[in-house]
Every structure is written in C-alpha cells, then in structure tokens.
Short mmCIF file of C-alpha atoms in Angstrom, two decimals:
data_model
loop_
_atom_site.label_atom_id
_atom_site.label_comp_id
_atom_site.label_asym_id
_atom_site.label_seq_id
_atom_site.Cartn_x
_atom_site.Cartn_y
_atom_site.Cartn_z
CA UNK D 1 29.04 15.68 -0.09
CA UNK D 2 27.01 18.40 0.65
CA UNK D 3 23.43 18.54 2.28
CA UNK D 4 21.75 18.07 -1.22
CA UNK D 5 23.55 15.59 -2.28
CA UNK D 6 23.80 13.90 0.71
CA UNK D 7 19.11 13.63 1.39
CA UNK D 8 19.90 11.76 -2.63
CA UNK D 9 22.43 9.25 -1.06
CA UNK D 10 20.33 8.59 1.66
CA UNK D 11 17.05 8.05 -0.43
CA UNK D 12 19.05 6.23 -3.56
CA UNK D 13 21.41 3.44 -1.37
CA UNK D 14 21.31 4.81 2.94
CA UNK D 15 17.87 4.67 3.64
CA UNK D 16 16.10 3.00 0.11
CA UNK D 17 12.30 2.45 0.66
CA UNK D 18 12.17 -0.62 -1.19
CA UNK D 19 14.97 -2.93 -0.04
CA UNK D 20 16.05 -1.20 3.61
CA UNK D 21 13.48 1.00 4.64
CA UNK D 22 10.94 -1.69 3.73
CA UNK D 23 8.05 1.86 2.86
CA UNK D 24 5.48 0.92 0.14
CA UNK D 25 5.56 -2.55 0.05
CA UNK D 26 1.11 -2.01 -2.05
CA UNK D 27 2.30 -0.40 -4.82
CA UNK D 28 6.14 -2.56 -5.02
CA UNK D 29 3.84 -6.05 -5.78
CA UNK D 30 0.70 -4.64 -7.25
CA UNK D 31 1.79 -2.50 -10.02
CA UNK D 32 5.79 -4.54 -11.09
CA UNK D 33 4.57 -7.11 -13.46
CA UNK D 34 6.51 -5.34 -15.96
CA UNK D 35 9.27 -2.65 -15.86
CA UNK D 36 7.61 0.24 -17.61
CA UNK D 37 5.38 0.10 -15.55
CA UNK D 38 7.69 -0.07 -12.60
CA UNK D 39 9.46 3.04 -14.26
CA UNK D 40 6.55 4.74 -14.02
CA UNK D 41 4.66 4.39 -11.59
CA UNK D 42 7.88 5.10 -9.69
CA UNK D 43 8.14 8.53 -11.82
CA UNK D 44 4.09 9.17 -10.65
CA UNK D 45 5.43 8.97 -6.96
CA UNK D 46 8.46 10.73 -6.62
CA UNK D 47 6.95 13.62 -8.81
CA UNK D 48 3.86 13.62 -6.40
CA UNK D 49 6.91 13.56 -2.85
CA UNK D 50 8.63 16.30 -4.37
CA UNK D 51 6.33 18.29 -4.84
CA UNK D 52 4.54 17.69 -1.35
CA UNK D 53 7.57 17.61 0.20
CA UNK D 54 7.68 20.94 -1.24
CA UNK D 55 5.16 22.68 0.09
CA UNK D 56 5.09 20.92 3.46
CA UNK D 57 8.24 22.26 4.06
CA UNK D 58 7.07 26.14 3.66
CA UNK D 59 4.08 25.88 5.36
CA UNK D 60 5.42 24.01 7.88
CA UNK D 61 5.50 27.21 9.52
CA UNK D 62 2.17 27.79 9.24
CA UNK D 63 0.31 25.29 9.62
CA UNK D 64 -0.69 24.23 13.56
CA UNK D 65 0.79 21.06 14.47
CA UNK D 66 -2.16 19.22 16.64
CA UNK D 67 -4.12 19.49 12.36
CA UNK D 68 -0.56 18.60 10.70
CA UNK D 69 -1.74 15.26 10.08
CA UNK D 70 -4.35 16.77 8.38
CA UNK D 71 -3.07 18.67 5.92
CA UNK D 72 -0.82 16.81 5.00
CA UNK D 73 -3.35 14.38 3.40
CA UNK D 74 -5.24 17.02 1.91
CA UNK D 75 -1.52 17.98 0.14
CA UNK D 76 -0.64 14.98 -0.89
CA UNK D 77 -4.27 14.37 -1.97
CA UNK D 78 -4.11 17.13 -4.06
CA UNK D 79 -0.91 16.55 -6.06
CA UNK D 80 -2.20 12.84 -6.86
CA UNK D 81 -5.16 14.51 -8.02
CA UNK D 82 -3.42 16.79 -10.50
CA UNK D 83 -0.54 13.41 -11.74
CA UNK D 84 -3.48 11.32 -12.32
CA UNK D 85 -4.82 13.51 -14.65
CA UNK D 86 -1.72 14.52 -16.37
CA UNK D 87 -1.06 10.81 -16.56
CA UNK D 88 -4.42 10.12 -18.38
CA UNK D 89 -4.15 13.09 -21.01
CA UNK D 90 -0.37 12.48 -21.70
CA UNK D 91 0.16 8.84 -21.09
CA UNK D 92 -3.60 7.14 -21.46
CA UNK D 93 -1.28 3.42 -22.40
CA UNK D 94 0.57 3.74 -18.81
CA UNK D 95 -2.81 5.60 -16.77
CA UNK D 96 -4.85 2.22 -18.07
CA UNK D 97 -2.20 -0.23 -17.30
CA UNK D 98 -1.41 1.88 -13.73
CA UNK D 99 -4.83 1.70 -12.61
CA UNK D 100 -6.38 1.96 -8.98
CA UNK D 101 -2.90 2.76 -7.26
CA UNK D 102 -2.41 6.05 -9.70
CA UNK D 103 -5.12 7.22 -6.10
CA UNK D 104 -3.45 5.51 -4.12
CA UNK D 105 -0.49 6.91 -3.73
CA UNK D 106 -2.24 8.75 -1.52
CA UNK D 107 -2.08 6.58 1.47
CA UNK D 108 1.74 5.40 -0.06
CA UNK D 109 3.63 5.41 3.64
CA UNK D 110 6.78 6.74 2.33
CA UNK D 111 4.88 9.63 1.21
CA UNK D 112 3.16 10.36 4.42
CA UNK D 113 6.41 9.32 6.65
CA UNK D 114 8.68 11.83 4.36
CA UNK D 115 6.27 14.68 5.53
CA UNK D 116 6.65 14.14 9.15
CA UNK D 117 10.61 13.31 10.06
CA UNK D 118 11.50 15.52 6.98
CA UNK D 119 9.77 18.14 5.14
CA UNK D 120 8.12 19.07 8.05
CA UNK D 121 11.09 19.67 10.74
CA UNK D 122 13.88 20.79 7.12
CA UNK D 123 13.81 24.23 5.14
CA UNK D 124 12.52 23.72 1.35
CA UNK D 125 15.74 23.08 -1.35
CA UNK D 126 17.39 20.20 1.41
CA UNK D 127 13.17 19.30 1.42
CA UNK D 128 13.21 18.78 -2.47
CA UNK D 129 16.68 16.76 -2.55
CA UNK D 130 15.30 14.36 -0.23
CA UNK D 131 12.04 13.78 -2.16
CA UNK D 132 14.05 13.38 -5.09
CA UNK D 133 16.04 10.98 -3.43
CA UNK D 134 13.66 8.57 -1.77
CA UNK D 135 11.63 9.25 -5.26
CA UNK D 136 14.29 7.92 -7.17
CA UNK D 137 15.20 5.10 -4.16
CA UNK D 138 11.64 3.69 -5.06
CA UNK D 139 11.98 4.04 -8.49
CA UNK D 140 14.81 2.19 -8.85
CA UNK D 141 13.18 -0.22 -6.40
CA UNK D 142 9.90 -0.83 -8.24
CA UNK D 143 13.22 -0.89 -11.91
CA UNK D 144 14.69 -3.53 -10.19
CA UNK D 145 11.17 -6.55 -9.21
CA UNK D 146 9.92 -5.46 -12.39
CA UNK D 147 13.00 -7.01 -14.72
CA UNK D 148 13.04 -9.81 -12.22
CA UNK D 149 9.95 -10.64 -12.82
CA UNK D 150 9.29 -9.31 -16.75
CA UNK D 151 12.73 -11.30 -17.72
CA UNK D 152 11.41 -14.85 -15.80
CA UNK D 153 7.77 -14.28 -16.94
CA UNK D 154 7.78 -13.49 -20.33
CA UNK D 155 11.52 -12.86 -21.07
CA UNK D 156 11.83 -9.74 -22.19
CA UNK D 157 13.05 -6.72 -20.54
CA UNK D 158 10.85 -3.32 -21.13
CA UNK D 159 9.42 -4.80 -24.47
CA UNK D 160 12.00 -5.92 -25.85
CA UNK D 161 12.76 -10.05 -25.63
CA UNK D 162 15.72 -10.84 -24.39
CA UNK D 163 15.37 -14.12 -24.10
CA UNK D 164 14.47 -16.26 -27.31
CA UNK D 165 11.17 -18.14 -26.71
CA UNK D 166 10.79 -22.52 -27.25
CA UNK D 167 7.94 -22.64 -30.57
CA UNK D 168 6.10 -26.32 -29.80
CA UNK D 169 5.49 -26.01 -33.31
CA UNK D 170 8.34 -24.63 -35.70
CA UNK D 171 10.52 -27.82 -33.22
CA UNK D 172 12.84 -24.54 -32.55
CA UNK D 173 14.05 -24.73 -29.05
CA UNK D 174 14.36 -22.00 -26.57
CA UNK D 175 13.23 -19.59 -23.47
CA UNK D 176 9.90 -21.24 -21.60
CA UNK D 177 8.30 -17.92 -19.81
CA UNK D 178 7.22 -18.44 -16.13
CA UNK D 179 4.17 -17.24 -16.79
CA UNK D 180 3.18 -17.48 -12.35
CA UNK D 181 6.45 -13.97 -12.33
CA UNK D 182 3.83 -11.94 -13.92
CA UNK D 183 0.72 -13.34 -11.76
CA UNK D 184 0.07 -11.73 -8.55
CA UNK D 185 2.03 -15.38 -7.06
CA UNK D 186 4.95 -14.18 -8.26
CA UNK D 187 5.20 -10.76 -7.01
CA UNK D 188 5.11 -12.67 -3.04
CA UNK D 189 8.11 -14.72 -4.52
CA UNK D 190 10.20 -12.72 -6.08
CA UNK D 191 9.94 -9.99 -2.99
CA UNK D 192 11.33 -12.39 -0.46
CA UNK D 193 13.39 -13.24 -2.86
CA UNK D 194 14.55 -8.98 -2.56
CA UNK D 195 13.99 -9.27 1.43
CA UNK D 196 16.37 -12.46 2.25
CA UNK D 197 18.99 -11.32 -0.19
CA UNK D 198 18.55 -8.34 2.53
CA UNK D 199 18.88 -9.86 5.16
CA UNK D 200 21.90 -12.39 4.80
CA UNK D 201 24.21 -8.87 3.85
CA UNK D 202 22.54 -7.79 7.40
CA UNK D 203 24.04 -10.70 8.92
CA UNK D 204 27.21 -10.67 7.04
CA UNK D 205 27.88 -7.08 7.48
CA UNK D 206 26.85 -7.60 11.89
CA UNK D 207 29.16 -10.97 11.44
CA UNK D 208 31.42 -8.05 10.18
CA UNK D 209 30.95 -5.64 13.21
CA UNK D 210 29.79 -3.43 11.39
CA UNK D 211 26.46 -0.59 12.64
CA UNK D 212 23.89 -1.94 9.93
CA UNK D 213 21.08 0.70 10.04
CA UNK D 214 17.78 -0.46 11.68
CA UNK D 215 14.35 -1.27 8.74
CA UNK D 216 12.17 0.27 10.40
CA UNK D 217 9.34 -1.65 7.93
CA UNK D 218 5.73 -2.37 8.55
CA UNK D 219 7.02 -5.37 8.76
CA UNK D 220 7.71 -6.28 12.32
CA UNK D 221 5.41 -3.10 13.46
CA UNK D 222 1.86 -3.08 11.12
CA UNK D 223 1.69 0.36 10.65
CA UNK D 224 1.97 1.72 13.65
CA UNK D 225 5.49 2.22 11.99
CA UNK D 226 5.00 3.89 9.03
CA UNK D 227 3.04 7.10 8.45
CA UNK D 228 1.32 8.32 10.68
CA UNK D 229 3.34 6.27 13.38
CA UNK D 230 4.03 10.01 15.20
CA UNK D 231 0.10 9.79 16.13
CA UNK D 232 -0.09 7.02 17.37
CA UNK D 233 -2.05 6.62 13.43
CA UNK D 234 -4.95 8.95 14.37
CA UNK D 235 -5.23 12.07 11.93
CA UNK D 236 -7.76 13.86 13.73
CA UNK D 237 -5.91 14.91 17.69
CA UNK D 238 -8.58 13.50 19.67
CA UNK D 239 -6.71 15.84 23.13
CA UNK D 240 -6.49 12.24 24.37
CA UNK D 241 -3.70 11.18 23.56
CA UNK D 242 -0.90 11.06 26.91
CA UNK S 1 -30.00 -10.55 -6.47
CA UNK S 2 -27.96 -13.66 -8.58
CA UNK S 3 -25.78 -10.03 -9.69
CA UNK S 4 -25.56 -9.03 -5.82
CA UNK S 5 -23.94 -12.73 -4.96
CA UNK S 6 -21.91 -12.63 -8.35
CA UNK S 7 -20.15 -9.53 -6.74
CA UNK S 8 -19.82 -10.90 -2.91
CA UNK S 9 -17.73 -13.93 -4.16
CA UNK S 10 -16.01 -12.35 -6.60
CA UNK S 11 -14.63 -9.11 -4.54
CA UNK S 12 -14.07 -12.18 -1.10
CA UNK S 13 -12.32 -14.88 -3.59
CA UNK S 14 -11.43 -13.99 -6.41
CA UNK S 15 -10.06 -10.36 -6.30
CA UNK S 16 -9.35 -11.29 -3.28
CA UNK S 17 -8.57 -8.04 -2.03
CA UNK S 18 -5.24 -9.06 0.25
CA UNK S 19 -3.52 -12.15 -2.44
CA UNK S 20 -4.29 -10.17 -5.98
CA UNK S 21 -4.98 -7.02 -5.62
CA UNK S 22 -2.09 -6.58 -3.36
CA UNK S 23 -4.51 -3.72 -1.28
CA UNK S 24 -3.81 -4.41 3.04
CA UNK S 25 -0.48 -5.51 2.41
CA UNK S 26 0.99 -3.83 5.88
CA UNK S 27 -1.44 -5.27 8.11
CA UNK S 28 -2.16 -8.94 6.49
CA UNK S 29 2.19 -9.13 7.07
CA UNK S 30 2.20 -7.30 10.44
CA UNK S 31 -0.83 -8.12 12.33
CA UNK S 32 -0.76 -12.04 11.05
CA UNK S 33 1.64 -13.08 13.88
CA UNK S 34 -1.90 -14.55 16.19
CA UNK S 35 -5.01 -15.49 15.60
CA UNK S 36 -6.90 -14.15 18.04
CA UNK S 37 -5.34 -10.83 16.67
CA UNK S 38 -5.07 -11.16 13.26
CA UNK S 39 -9.42 -12.10 13.92
CA UNK S 40 -8.92 -8.86 15.91
CA UNK S 41 -7.75 -7.10 12.66
CA UNK S 42 -10.30 -8.04 10.38
CA UNK S 43 -13.07 -8.13 12.06
CA UNK S 44 -12.37 -4.53 13.27
CA UNK S 45 -11.58 -4.12 8.54
CA UNK S 46 -15.05 -5.37 8.59
CA UNK S 47 -17.09 -3.08 10.78
CA UNK S 48 -15.05 0.41 8.91
CA UNK S 49 -14.80 -1.21 5.50
CA UNK S 50 -18.77 -1.50 5.71
CA UNK S 51 -19.83 2.12 6.38
CA UNK S 52 -17.18 3.10 4.97
CA UNK S 53 -18.50 2.04 1.66
CA UNK S 54 -21.76 3.18 2.65
CA UNK S 55 -20.34 7.20 3.42
CA UNK S 56 -18.42 7.45 0.43
CA UNK S 57 -21.20 5.76 -1.70
CA UNK S 58 -23.68 8.16 -0.27
CA UNK S 59 -21.44 11.15 -0.02
CA UNK S 60 -20.06 10.91 -4.23
CA UNK S 61 -24.17 10.14 -5.45
CA UNK S 62 -26.00 13.24 -3.21
CA UNK S 63 -22.98 15.88 -2.78
CA UNK S 64 -20.34 15.44 -5.51
CA UNK S 65 -21.94 14.18 -8.81
CA UNK S 66 -25.23 17.29 -8.85
CA UNK S 67 -22.50 19.28 -7.96
CA UNK S 68 -20.45 18.09 -11.25
CA UNK S 69 -17.18 17.87 -8.33
CA UNK S 70 -16.35 13.46 -9.30
CA UNK S 71 -13.16 14.84 -10.07
CA UNK S 72 -12.01 15.54 -5.92
CA UNK S 73 -13.10 12.11 -5.20
CA UNK S 74 -9.82 11.14 -4.03
CA UNK S 75 -9.35 13.64 -1.48
CA UNK S 76 -12.56 13.93 -0.31
CA UNK S 77 -12.57 9.86 0.60
CA UNK S 78 -9.04 10.33 2.05
CA UNK S 79 -10.80 12.53 5.17
CA UNK S 80 -13.68 11.30 5.28
CA UNK S 81 -12.34 7.24 6.19
CA UNK S 82 -9.59 9.40 8.42
CA UNK S 83 -12.59 10.90 9.87
CA UNK S 84 -14.43 7.71 10.24
CA UNK S 85 -12.51 5.57 11.49
CA UNK S 86 -11.67 7.28 14.89
CA UNK S 87 -15.13 8.35 15.07
CA UNK S 88 -16.08 5.18 14.83
CA UNK S 89 -13.38 4.73 17.56
CA UNK S 90 -15.19 7.60 19.88
CA UNK S 91 -18.53 5.64 19.02
CA UNK S 92 -17.41 2.53 20.12
CA UNK S 93 -15.56 3.33 23.06
CA UNK S 94 -19.08 5.44 24.55
CA UNK S 95 -21.73 2.64 23.20
CA UNK S 96 -20.29 -0.51 23.39
CA UNK S 97 -17.41 -0.69 24.96
CA UNK S 98 -17.44 -4.44 24.90
CA UNK S 99 -17.07 -4.39 20.69
CA UNK S 100 -14.07 -1.27 21.47
CA UNK S 101 -12.61 -3.42 23.95
CA UNK S 102 -11.64 -5.99 21.41
CA UNK S 103 -11.62 -4.17 18.13
CA UNK S 104 -10.30 -0.21 19.85
CA UNK S 105 -6.35 -1.49 19.02
CA UNK S 106 -6.69 -2.24 15.94
CA UNK S 107 -9.06 1.03 13.77
CA UNK S 108 -6.55 3.70 13.94
CA UNK S 109 -4.33 0.96 12.48
CA UNK S 110 -7.30 0.75 9.58
CA UNK S 111 -6.88 4.53 8.19
CA UNK S 112 -3.74 3.82 7.11
CA UNK S 113 -4.60 0.66 5.39
CA UNK S 114 -4.78 1.56 1.32
CA UNK S 115 -7.95 -1.22 0.76
CA UNK S 116 -10.34 1.69 2.50
CA UNK S 117 -8.92 3.66 0.39
CA UNK S 118 -9.21 1.51 -2.09
CA UNK S 119 -12.62 -0.71 -2.14
CA UNK S 120 -14.37 3.68 -2.22
CA UNK S 121 -12.36 4.17 -5.33
CA UNK S 122 -13.14 0.93 -7.32
CA UNK S 123 -17.44 1.47 -6.06
CA UNK S 124 -17.17 4.47 -8.74
CA UNK S 125 -14.61 3.25 -10.91
CA UNK S 126 -17.38 0.12 -11.10
CA UNK S 127 -20.13 2.86 -11.49
CA UNK S 128 -21.30 0.87 -8.26
CA UNK S 129 -25.98 2.44 -6.34
CA UNK S 130 -25.87 1.63 -3.39
CA UNK S 131 -26.52 -1.93 -2.57
CA UNK S 132 -23.70 -3.05 -4.78
CA UNK S 133 -21.44 -0.37 -3.28
CA UNK S 134 -22.08 -2.35 -0.05
CA UNK S 135 -21.96 -5.78 -0.76
CA UNK S 136 -18.37 -5.08 -2.39
CA UNK S 137 -16.90 -3.27 0.53
CA UNK S 138 -18.40 -5.79 2.28
CA UNK S 139 -16.89 -9.14 0.05
CA UNK S 140 -13.56 -7.71 -0.15
CA UNK S 141 -13.43 -7.35 3.48
CA UNK S 142 -14.47 -10.69 4.21
CA UNK S 143 -11.97 -11.52 1.90
CA UNK S 144 -9.58 -9.99 4.05
CA UNK S 145 -11.05 -11.39 6.89
CA UNK S 146 -10.31 -14.67 5.27
CA UNK S 147 -6.65 -15.05 4.43
CA UNK S 148 -5.45 -12.56 7.43
CA UNK S 149 -7.66 -15.27 9.74
CA UNK S 150 -5.31 -18.37 7.64
CA UNK S 151 -1.92 -16.41 7.22
CA UNK S 152 -1.66 -16.09 10.87
CA UNK S 153 -2.79 -19.74 10.77
CA UNK S 154 -0.28 -21.36 9.55
CA UNK S 155 2.24 -18.07 10.76
CA UNK S 156 1.47 -20.04 14.07
CA UNK S 157 2.46 -23.74 12.98
CA UNK S 158 5.75 -21.90 11.60
CA UNK S 159 6.95 -20.49 14.85
CA UNK S 160 7.82 -24.64 15.37
CA UNK S 161 10.00 -24.86 12.39
CA UNK S 162 13.51 -24.71 11.82
CA UNK S 163 13.89 -22.42 8.83
CA UNK S 164 17.30 -20.80 7.30
CA UNK S 165 18.99 -17.92 8.60
CA UNK S 166 18.32 -14.90 5.28
CA UNK S 167 14.71 -16.36 5.68
CA UNK S 168 13.71 -15.72 9.00
CA UNK S 169 10.52 -13.36 9.71
CA UNK S 170 8.91 -11.34 6.35
CA UNK S 171 10.35 -13.95 3.28
CA UNK S 172 9.10 -16.86 4.92
CA UNK S 173 6.28 -15.17 5.58
CA UNK S 174 5.76 -14.02 1.91
CA UNK S 175 6.80 -17.13 0.20
CA UNK S 176 3.77 -18.25 2.48
CA UNK S 177 1.60 -15.27 0.69
CA UNK S 178 2.50 -16.62 -2.04
CA UNK S 179 1.49 -20.27 -1.61
CA UNK S 180 -1.81 -18.68 -0.87
CA UNK S 181 -2.21 -16.38 -3.98
CA UNK S 182 -1.38 -19.96 -5.99
CA UNK S 183 -4.42 -21.34 -4.01
CA UNK S 184 -5.94 -19.08 -4.00
CA UNK S 185 -5.46 -19.07 -8.34
CA UNK S 186 -8.19 -21.35 -8.49
CA UNK S 187 -10.73 -19.54 -7.41
CA UNK S 188 -10.76 -17.65 -11.18
CA UNK S 189 -13.55 -20.12 -12.57
CA UNK S 190 -15.75 -20.11 -10.23
CA UNK S 191 -17.54 -17.19 -11.38
#
C-alpha cells in the first residue's frame, strides 16, 4: 500500500478519531441528533482539516517553533470562518441546525492534534491525505451515532421513515419512538454503548495476545492529551517551560 | 434585574453547559475522578469564563463592531482567550500565590475547553449587552462547576462498585452523565 492510501486507511480504521482515539467528543455528542446532521458536521470538519493540514504543511518550515500553536490556531480559525460563510450561503438549513457548533470546530481536538502531530512534520501530499482519512473517519463515526440515535429516537434514517409508527387514534400498531434518544441524555447513552462495545472487542483481542493501539482519548488524560499536549496546553510560550 | 436572574438560572440549570449543550466534555470526563480536583477545575473555569466573557464582550462592542469586522469574531475570540488564560496564569502566580496554587494546574487546560469560546459566541449570537454577557458567563460556568462536582461525587462512589468488564472506565461515566442529563431535563419547566 502506498503512503497516501495508507494515511486514508489509518484515519478511517486504525486510528478512527471517534471510536479509537475518542477525540472531538463535544460535536460528536451535540450534533448527532440525526444522521444528516452527523454527515454535515463531519464533512465540514473534513474540509477544514484537509485545508488546514495542507496550509500548515506548506508553512511548516516558515513558522518558528516557539509560536507554532498560535499560528496553527489562526490558520484553523480562518478556514472555519470560510466554511461557516459557505454553509450560511449555500446550505442555510444545515447552518441553522448546526448553529454554534460550526465556529466551535476551531477548538476541535482532532484538527489541532493532526496539525501538531502530522502536518507540521510531513510533506504536503501525505498531509492532505491524512486530513482526508481522519476527516472521513470522523464523518463515519458521527454518521453511525446519528443513524443509531435517529432510528431509535424517531424510527427514521436520513429523514426516511424506516419503521412504521404506531397510531393510537387509528388503532394501528407499530413502532413507538423512544424520544429520549434524540434528547441530550440519549447522546451519552449511545456513546457509552459504543465505547463499551469497543472495550469488549479490545479485551477479546488482548486475550488472544494481539497488540492493540492505545487509546489517546480525552477520557483519561484530560485535554492535555489532546491538541495542545505537546506544549502542556500552553498556546503562547512563556519561556519558563522546562 | 428579573431578566438577569432568568439569564443566570437559564444558563446554569436549564441549558446546562455540559449536560445539554455538550461543551467542555473533555475536562468533565477527564478531571472528575476526585471531588477536590473537580472543584478546583470548576473554580478555574468560573474564573476564566467570567473574565473572558467580559473581555470578549468589550472587544466585540468597541473594536469589531465600529470597524465592521464582526465576521472575524471566531479568530479574534480564540486568540483573546488563549492569550487571556496565560496572562491570568502569570498574573495569579505573581500577585495571588494561594489562589494560583489552588487553580494553577487547571488553567492551561482551559484554553482547549470549548465552553469558553462557546459562551463568547453565544453572547454575540443572542445580542446580550456587556452586563448580560457577564451574567451569562457566570451562570454557564457555575453550571459547569455544579455538574463536574456532582459527577466527581458519584464517581468516588462508583469506585466501590462491581462493574462489568466492558463498562469499566469511560462507558460507566457516560451512563452516569446520561442519568444526570435526564435529571437536569427536569429543570426545563423552571423558566
């Protein structure tokens, strides 16, 4: 497998940001009330990730090491602003349903994490493919969670009614939607189920003696392990580190 | 006055920042193992969000709006917050060592806390004035403090329970969060 397809495979399966690395939990929980929102959020993040990886990789020899964090943040924030305007102009319905979470892509751990750990050290083309892989992995994760929540919560997928709803007035039996799954508590519940499932798979693999990728998630190390991990969360160097 | 009270209660309990808006999930899951550390983190967040909502409010009103640069809000706010957090850290270290010792460790982690940027953007979106913005900031961050301290209290008890293998660690914490979110749904009739 050549280097580019390897990056895409890495992002989609081996280091899937949602299921393996557990990064970017805020948008994962917030926007997955329906599958279409999950796809929209995932693709917006992918666009920002690909463009910021590309630009940061191009500038990696120009940006001085001591101010790299603020520089990365400015790059990411600029692309987020552009994506926000494009969505507002061309897909106003998606813009309305994602709302506040579009500008918050800036603080998504995945983007700064990839900038810090991959794009700032590698040439442009692999960095672009790394962005595509990670972005599609994130989109895949969000879509999965969105489908589960939408199906249980409303009996539909992508707005198409899959399970016929019960109609008490007409005396017709059918599916009674569990509304709590599209409310905030359902987000936590679905995610906990998915993480437990992943633990189960990992435990089984560990019993068979296979080496498993370590989760670098927010769950254990706090946000220090996310994007700004390399400099202890300090965006501007204070000069008294180490 | 009544309006300010509604904003405060609304942001602290009804639209709780963690349990219904999903902002600041990382520290909520990562720093909630013990009640003391959770209270420290919560205190630091209250401190930073209050200052940040005031400063971003000022800059939006007196610099961005007159110049017609409102569209730069995301870029400007995130840089202000990042700089502010480190400035606050340095200031506390020099001027108030006891407070720094209590909150210091948590301050750098707050830069990546999306709740801070979330509050600043909400203030702009809802067209709050400076005072309303600060009250919204205090309400939101107190809501975060409440949620993380309750969570830490429950997690200390969970330690003694026998949890099935797959649910140990993050999954059981998420189930707990889900039950807390259901409880907080009960506040929705309050205003």
